[in-house]
XYZ file of C-alpha atoms in Angstrom:
521
model
C 89.628 -86.516 -47.340
C 88.293 -86.343 -43.802
C 91.798 -85.697 -42.588
C 92.115 -82.775 -44.992
C 88.744 -81.444 -43.900
C 89.700 -81.545 -40.238
C 92.916 -79.759 -41.027
C 91.075 -77.081 -42.962
C 88.594 -76.560 -40.126
C 91.370 -76.340 -37.584
C 93.211 -73.719 -39.564
C 89.953 -71.851 -40.090
C 89.105 -71.854 -36.408
C 92.589 -70.774 -35.523
C 92.352 -67.933 -37.942
C 89.016 -66.874 -36.458
C 90.479 -66.996 -32.994
C 93.327 -64.749 -33.987
C 90.916 -62.366 -35.681
C 88.640 -62.350 -32.660
C 91.481 -61.515 -30.342
C 92.590 -58.726 -32.647
C 89.077 -57.319 -32.908
C 88.557 -57.390 -29.137
C 91.905 -55.718 -28.609
C 91.092 -52.998 -31.117
C 87.631 -52.537 -29.578
C 89.144 -52.057 -26.138
C 91.570 -49.410 -27.417
C 88.824 -47.625 -29.345
C 86.570 -47.560 -26.279
C 89.237 -45.856 -24.192
C 89.644 -43.064 -26.779
C 85.879 -42.491 -27.307
C 84.997 -41.392 -23.784
C 86.883 -38.366 -22.511
C 86.651 -37.148 -18.935
C 85.195 -33.885 -17.639
C 87.813 -31.412 -16.430
C 85.327 -28.919 -14.984
C 81.583 -28.250 -14.889
C 80.728 -24.767 -13.608
C 77.778 -22.479 -13.129
C 78.035 -19.384 -15.329
C 78.025 -16.189 -13.267
C 77.940 -13.429 -15.881
C 74.744 -11.392 -16.302
C 71.959 -13.572 -17.651
C 71.099 -11.115 -20.411
C 74.611 -11.702 -21.807
C 74.037 -15.465 -22.027
C 71.127 -15.474 -24.464
C 71.899 -17.677 -27.471
C 70.397 -19.105 -30.628
C 71.116 -22.597 -31.962
C 72.956 -23.000 -35.272
C 71.804 -26.523 -36.110
C 75.351 -27.841 -36.451
C 75.137 -29.840 -33.231
C 72.452 -31.830 -31.447
C 71.297 -31.420 -27.854
C 72.291 -34.138 -25.350
C 71.530 -35.040 -21.782
C 75.282 -34.642 -21.068
C 78.328 -33.638 -23.118
C 77.839 -35.525 -26.345
C 81.146 -37.418 -26.296
C 80.794 -38.762 -22.750
C 79.865 -42.366 -22.081
C 76.089 -42.726 -21.863
C 75.307 -39.475 -23.683
C 71.770 -39.552 -25.065
C 70.413 -37.294 -27.773
C 67.521 -35.032 -26.705
C 67.036 -33.011 -29.898
C 68.483 -33.626 -33.345
C 70.427 -31.149 -35.439
C 67.306 -30.733 -37.567
C 65.291 -29.672 -34.520
C 68.031 -27.363 -33.304
C 68.276 -25.742 -36.750
C 64.515 -25.182 -36.750
C 64.633 -23.553 -33.301
C 67.559 -21.384 -34.364
C 65.703 -20.079 -37.413
C 62.445 -19.580 -35.534
C 60.610 -16.247 -35.581
C 59.282 -16.882 -32.063
C 61.130 -15.470 -29.048
C 60.077 -18.469 -26.961
C 62.683 -20.499 -28.879
C 65.692 -18.538 -27.676
C 68.017 -20.373 -25.270
C 69.802 -19.309 -22.087
C 73.226 -20.841 -21.299
C 73.768 -21.393 -17.582
C 76.541 -23.998 -17.112
C 79.829 -24.598 -18.927
C 81.973 -27.758 -18.990
C 85.311 -28.715 -20.564
C 86.316 -32.229 -21.511
C 89.795 -33.728 -21.474
C 89.869 -33.306 -25.243
C 89.502 -29.533 -24.900
C 85.890 -29.371 -26.081
C 83.548 -26.854 -24.471
C 79.944 -27.797 -23.769
C 77.185 -25.523 -22.505
C 74.063 -26.492 -20.651
C 71.167 -24.500 -22.120
C 67.430 -24.198 -21.689
C 64.874 -22.768 -24.106
C 62.952 -19.723 -22.934
C 59.714 -21.744 -22.954
C 61.577 -24.506 -20.985
C 60.608 -27.244 -23.467
C 64.247 -28.084 -24.243
C 67.060 -28.429 -21.734
C 70.444 -30.121 -22.178
C 74.091 -29.927 -23.212
C 75.361 -28.725 -26.579
C 78.823 -28.423 -28.098
C 80.046 -24.830 -27.824
C 83.440 -24.780 -29.539
C 86.958 -24.799 -28.115
C 86.925 -21.610 -26.002
C 84.883 -20.797 -22.901
C 85.322 -17.100 -23.630
C 82.785 -17.087 -26.449
C 79.912 -19.161 -27.724
C 80.617 -21.370 -30.749
C 79.776 -24.706 -32.292
C 76.065 -25.336 -31.904
C 75.170 -21.951 -30.377
C 75.948 -18.298 -30.912
C 75.291 -15.153 -28.897
C 72.229 -13.065 -29.768
C 70.383 -9.866 -28.880
C 66.700 -10.563 -28.331
C 65.747 -6.883 -28.779
C 67.222 -3.843 -30.468
C 66.860 -0.219 -29.301
C 64.339 1.942 -31.136
C 64.279 5.733 -31.109
C 61.187 7.450 -29.739
C 59.195 9.780 -31.947
C 58.451 13.293 -30.698
C 54.959 12.261 -29.604
C 56.182 9.099 -27.898
C 58.762 11.045 -25.929
C 56.492 13.868 -24.796
C 52.813 12.901 -24.892
C 50.682 11.281 -22.207
C 49.240 7.795 -22.820
C 46.758 5.383 -21.250
C 46.088 1.652 -21.536
C 44.161 1.041 -24.772
C 42.118 -1.958 -23.606
C 42.516 -2.401 -19.848
C 42.411 -6.059 -18.832
C 44.586 -9.171 -18.911
C 45.447 -9.388 -22.619
C 48.358 -6.947 -22.645
C 50.023 -6.106 -19.341
C 53.377 -4.731 -18.186
C 56.391 -7.066 -18.050
C 59.812 -6.971 -16.400
C 61.197 -7.300 -19.937
C 59.391 -7.314 -23.295
C 57.524 -10.637 -23.301
C 59.722 -13.695 -23.918
C 62.883 -11.689 -24.593
C 64.579 -12.916 -21.414
C 64.515 -16.274 -19.670
C 61.764 -16.376 -17.052
C 60.768 -12.758 -17.724
C 57.739 -12.204 -15.524
C 54.678 -10.005 -15.652
C 54.649 -6.948 -13.408
C 50.856 -7.097 -13.078
C 48.288 -9.627 -14.221
C 45.691 -7.065 -15.294
C 45.607 -3.377 -16.176
C 41.880 -3.071 -15.448
C 42.433 -1.221 -12.172
C 44.696 1.317 -13.857
C 42.526 2.353 -16.791
C 42.783 6.074 -16.033
C 46.488 6.162 -15.140
C 48.619 8.694 -17.003
C 51.468 6.879 -18.718
C 54.685 8.288 -20.115
C 56.966 6.373 -22.469
C 60.532 6.182 -21.221
C 62.167 4.138 -24.014
C 61.339 1.629 -26.743
C 62.751 -1.562 -28.265
C 61.825 -3.851 -31.141
C 61.795 -7.615 -30.631
C 64.442 -9.061 -32.963
C 62.447 -12.080 -34.091
C 58.867 -10.853 -34.226
C 59.629 -7.232 -35.126
C 57.013 -5.978 -32.644
C 57.599 -2.764 -30.735
C 57.522 -2.507 -26.947
C 57.481 0.569 -24.695
C 58.764 0.959 -21.174
C 55.959 2.964 -19.564
C 55.750 4.796 -16.251
C 52.527 5.487 -14.397
C 52.200 8.872 -12.698
C 49.648 7.473 -10.249
C 50.988 3.948 -9.598
C 54.766 3.630 -10.178
C 54.629 0.012 -9.006
C 53.095 -1.033 -12.349
C 55.923 0.462 -14.447
C 57.204 -1.974 -17.056
C 57.374 -3.089 -20.681
C 54.206 -3.324 -22.752
C 53.289 -3.965 -26.380
C 53.185 -0.615 -28.163
C 49.668 -1.120 -29.522
C 48.369 -1.755 -26.009
C 48.572 1.957 -25.145
C 46.916 4.980 -26.711
C 47.324 8.744 -26.589
C 45.356 10.326 -23.790
C 42.622 12.374 -25.406
C 42.429 16.035 -24.551
C 45.807 15.918 -22.860
C 47.457 18.576 -24.959
C 45.954 21.588 -26.753
C 48.415 22.815 -29.404
C 46.660 26.195 -29.535
C 46.955 26.878 -25.828
C 49.591 24.660 -24.242
C 53.225 23.632 -24.173
C 53.864 19.949 -23.500
C 56.622 19.575 -20.893
C 58.547 16.406 -20.088
C 60.845 16.410 -17.064
C 63.775 14.017 -17.449
C 66.701 12.920 -15.328
C 69.608 12.920 -17.824
C 71.787 10.830 -15.512
C 69.491 7.836 -16.025
C 67.702 9.019 -19.190
C 64.356 8.467 -17.495
C 61.165 10.513 -17.546
C 60.107 11.566 -14.044
C 56.979 13.564 -14.939
C 55.015 15.137 -17.762
C 52.688 18.110 -17.646
C 51.160 20.839 -19.782
C 51.851 24.542 -19.370
C 48.884 26.715 -20.445
C 49.259 30.135 -21.996
C 47.295 32.594 -19.791
C 46.289 34.745 -22.782
C 42.782 34.042 -24.091
C 43.932 34.932 -27.614
C 46.485 32.109 -27.556
C 47.181 30.230 -30.783
C 49.759 27.761 -32.032
C 53.325 29.113 -32.485
C 52.737 32.177 -30.290
C 55.996 33.143 -28.582
C 55.559 32.576 -24.829
C 59.229 32.545 -23.866
C 58.961 35.218 -21.173
C 55.824 33.896 -19.477
C 57.032 30.309 -19.613
C 60.503 31.167 -18.257
C 58.909 33.094 -15.412
C 56.978 30.015 -14.321
C 60.062 27.814 -14.718
C 61.896 30.002 -12.214
C 58.936 30.242 -9.837
C 59.083 27.241 -7.514
C 55.439 27.742 -6.568
C 54.107 27.722 -10.129
C 51.921 24.832 -11.283
C 54.639 23.918 -13.763
C 57.329 23.470 -11.122
C 54.951 21.738 -8.711
C 54.596 19.012 -11.337
C 58.159 17.895 -10.549
C 57.832 14.992 -8.099
C 59.420 14.965 -4.673
C 63.020 13.832 -4.811
C 63.866 15.931 -7.869
C 64.513 19.584 -8.557
C 64.805 21.658 -11.714
C 68.407 21.916 -12.929
C 68.820 25.657 -13.445
C 72.317 25.528 -14.915
C 71.839 22.544 -17.221
C 73.015 23.703 -20.696
C 70.104 21.976 -22.421
C 67.623 23.824 -20.193
C 69.315 27.149 -20.839
C 69.121 26.530 -24.608
C 65.486 25.384 -24.457
C 64.362 28.525 -22.652
C 65.789 30.774 -25.337
C 62.540 30.378 -27.275
C 59.306 28.627 -26.330
C 56.247 28.475 -28.603
C 52.647 27.454 -27.961
C 52.078 23.916 -29.241
C 55.688 22.946 -28.717
C 56.845 19.781 -26.922
C 59.947 20.367 -24.833
C 62.144 18.474 -22.403
C 63.471 20.047 -19.204
C 66.172 18.297 -17.208
C 65.915 17.743 -13.469
C 68.334 16.343 -10.929
C 67.691 14.123 -7.912
C 67.857 15.479 -4.399
C 69.372 13.623 -1.462
C 69.273 13.850 2.295
C 71.648 16.789 2.106
C 71.117 19.524 -0.468
C 73.792 21.860 -1.720
C 73.798 25.394 -3.069
C 76.541 26.487 -5.449
C 77.077 29.991 -6.750
C 76.013 28.898 -10.248
C 72.617 27.888 -8.816
C 71.720 31.550 -8.265
C 69.474 32.840 -11.062
C 69.933 36.458 -12.110
C 66.960 38.572 -13.251
C 67.140 41.903 -15.069
C 63.608 42.601 -13.797
C 61.228 40.649 -11.549
C 59.891 38.525 -14.412
C 62.741 38.163 -16.916
C 65.907 36.107 -16.553
C 69.090 38.023 -17.435
C 70.237 36.746 -20.869
C 73.714 38.328 -20.807
C 76.106 35.772 -19.315
C 78.751 38.416 -18.628
C 76.243 40.322 -16.474
C 75.190 37.090 -14.767
C 78.796 36.347 -13.794
C 79.325 39.880 -12.446
C 76.140 39.775 -10.363
C 76.991 36.365 -8.917
C 80.482 37.537 -7.939
C 79.022 40.629 -6.233
C 76.466 38.461 -4.424
C 79.222 36.202 -3.160
C 81.478 39.011 -1.951
C 78.812 41.345 -0.488
C 76.209 38.869 0.839
C 77.705 35.405 1.259
C 81.059 36.683 2.465
C 82.989 33.866 4.151
C 80.194 31.307 3.676
C 81.801 28.114 2.390
C 80.613 26.980 -1.034
C 79.053 24.700 -1.995
C 76.735 25.432 0.923
C 75.253 22.196 2.342
C 72.019 22.045 4.285
C 69.524 19.463 5.526
C 66.991 18.601 2.812
C 64.242 18.514 5.439
C 64.209 22.293 5.852
C 61.123 22.562 8.093
C 63.205 23.260 11.185
C 66.111 24.825 9.376
C 64.461 27.427 7.130
C 65.352 30.584 9.129
C 69.026 29.663 9.166
C 69.107 28.919 5.443
C 67.309 32.174 4.607
C 69.777 34.094 6.772
C 72.849 32.353 5.365
C 71.816 32.920 1.752
C 70.827 36.560 2.371
C 67.089 36.531 1.756
C 65.743 40.103 1.466
C 69.158 41.760 1.490
C 70.415 44.052 -1.269
C 73.784 44.508 -2.938
C 75.149 46.656 -5.741
C 76.785 45.995 -9.085
C 78.066 49.280 -10.423
C 75.127 51.677 -10.257
C 72.537 48.876 -10.099
C 70.929 47.495 -6.944
C 69.961 43.815 -6.672
C 67.714 42.137 -4.099
C 68.139 38.534 -2.905
C 65.013 36.382 -2.859
C 65.205 32.826 -1.452
C 62.348 30.323 -1.726
C 62.010 26.571 -1.473
C 60.800 24.057 -4.055
C 58.577 21.073 -3.280
C 61.786 19.040 -3.037
C 63.031 21.379 -0.277
C 65.719 22.863 -2.471
C 66.673 26.489 -1.836
C 66.156 28.586 -4.958
C 68.105 31.849 -4.964
C 67.003 34.704 -7.230
C 69.124 37.822 -7.656
C 66.682 40.426 -8.950
C 67.666 43.858 -10.256
C 65.869 46.514 -8.222
C 64.521 46.940 -4.694
C 61.139 46.081 -3.196
C 58.793 49.054 -2.798
C 55.943 49.193 -0.269
C 52.719 50.831 -1.545
C 51.406 53.805 0.431
C 47.699 53.430 1.258
C 45.111 56.199 1.686
C 41.365 55.989 2.268
C 38.428 58.172 1.270
C 34.655 57.945 1.056
C 32.659 58.698 -2.065
C 30.229 61.620 -1.849
C 27.205 59.401 -2.338
C 28.000 57.257 0.719
C 26.434 58.316 4.027
C 28.340 57.297 7.148
C 26.127 57.143 10.209
C 28.821 57.277 12.841
C 32.518 57.760 13.440
C 32.779 54.109 14.437
C 31.387 52.986 11.065
C 33.849 55.215 9.209
C 36.761 53.740 11.148
C 35.308 50.297 10.511
C 35.156 50.961 6.772
C 38.744 52.198 6.667
C 40.143 49.380 8.798
C 38.223 46.718 6.887
C 39.340 47.836 3.451
C 42.980 48.217 4.405
C 43.024 44.803 6.037
C 41.215 43.227 3.102
C 43.380 44.947 0.522
C 46.612 44.038 2.271
C 45.479 40.435 2.419
C 44.571 40.497 -1.276
C 48.022 41.687 -2.366
C 50.111 40.086 0.376
C 52.071 38.015 -2.164
C 52.637 40.967 -4.529
C 56.085 42.500 -4.559
C 56.532 45.914 -6.187
C 60.009 46.301 -7.632
C 61.773 49.516 -8.556
C 62.380 48.108 -12.041
C 58.687 47.538 -12.764
C 56.985 49.835 -15.258
C 54.026 51.991 -14.282
C 51.728 49.645 -16.192
C 53.082 46.570 -14.374
C 52.682 48.264 -10.985
C 49.095 49.299 -11.685
C 48.210 45.799 -12.865
C 49.792 44.245 -9.779
C 47.966 46.639 -7.429
C 44.635 46.200 -9.289
C 44.330 49.796 -10.421
C 40.825 50.648 -11.652
C 39.169 47.768 -9.852
C 35.742 49.042 -8.808
C 34.185 45.951 -7.288
C 36.574 45.260 -4.472
C 34.459 44.048 -1.545
C 34.949 43.102 2.083
C 32.510 42.083 4.796
C 32.734 43.985 8.106
C 30.992 43.643 11.446
C 29.972 46.793 13.393
C 30.538 45.927 17.062
C 28.972 49.222 18.156
C 25.674 48.268 16.565
C 24.777 44.777 17.776
C 27.467 43.224 15.535
C 25.513 44.109 12.420
C 27.354 43.068 9.248
C 27.871 45.154 6.121
C 29.249 44.486 2.665
C 31.609 47.330 1.817
C 32.429 48.025 -1.846
C 35.514 49.993 -2.846
C 37.373 51.218 -5.911
C 41.176 51.187 -6.301
C 43.229 53.958 -7.864
C 47.014 53.699 -8.188
C 49.351 56.653 -8.771
C 52.992 55.920 -9.589
C 55.591 58.296 -8.126
C 59.352 58.317 -8.085
C 59.462 57.275 -4.445
C 56.636 54.762 -3.978
C 53.293 53.772 -5.533
C 50.308 55.460 -3.918
C 47.087 53.482 -3.599
C 43.816 55.350 -3.002
C 40.959 53.199 -1.710
C 37.505 54.755 -2.049
C 34.401 53.440 -0.306
C 31.628 53.498 -2.900
C 28.814 51.505 -1.321
C 27.632 50.113 2.026
C 25.056 47.321 2.019
C 23.643 45.687 5.172
C 23.654 41.865 5.012
């Protein structure tokens, strides 16, 4: 019996030995297959905004590629599924490294936007797209601006540290930083809204705002953190104007144009008056365009907009940037059928421009380039472009007028008609007693000098109506006053009061200045 027992034990031990050897052999083979090698591990170089991802929950997060020896789980599939379904932008991930194993698996190293989770996750079989445990995402979606948002002026609603401007809408990009820590110092800044987005997860709206006073604070801000500027826009008196650069779709300035008529009301047609200011580089409207930009005269959108302008309207006018060298092209010349109205007939415009080129510009090469800093170059530019010269189109005469905008851009106006110089005469009312010849000469010299100074910027065109000429020359004004010093009488000063009477003739306007009162000071 003992012999049989020993035999049984021997066979049993032998069997165990064989099994053990087989198990160890199988374990060794299995170990070699379980741990692949890394073929490459690279930093991703594409734009960071294109590497934003959400987690699908199908794969866990590891400290290294999950199939490598020593891989340790950082976050379970349950956690990754929760983060992927989150409604908080802080739980987005940014992929920044990519690795491929010898088995052809792609792994990405990712970090959550709040930096609480960082590690490697399976990303599918192709490095050309995200797969497996992550998928590409858009953290925001574009949102159209309303009419008010696009054209009105805004200010910070509650200046302070609660809502400030960001480089991107808060938490929609990895490491998106604040532009400023507080808006308290910018409480009165005029803000314009350039564009808007909605955060994909939260659904909150953000504006990209620009400050007219402090461009350095421009950035993204929560939409409810700004408010309409009160009293910025009177729909019964004003036109809201937004100047935009269409090349970049950015707002460069906003302003309000005010109807000069006291009887102004909403929907009044102000096309003529508004267009006149648009084409006057010295008007308040055009001075609102910041340095570095100029109004784009030939832009089709601008041409269409100026066909009809109403009080209370919000409009957009396109501008273009200026550079160190400005250029003038023939299409930049604006044709007027009278001193205040742009020629609407495009056939006439083309004919006038061709005549201007052949009779005035001659052999001047177009486009005509000139230094944008015109301070020392103005006389040459005025000469080259024909300022003050006239040319003919059929039976019509046109005069060239060249002026410069605040961006040092030459603005050429081709105006139908010629400039007329008023003829001045002087008389004394019967009730005024002149004590000496010297005082009479003084009165005449003083009024002519004063009057010429008063109307020095007025140009009388042959196309102007009698009413327009009389208004320009202040016909009927009876309180025109100048102060004169009588050097023949101990430099005694007098206030001289005159009346103005304008008579329109075929040749030239005649202005009669009448001395009506002399008062010692």
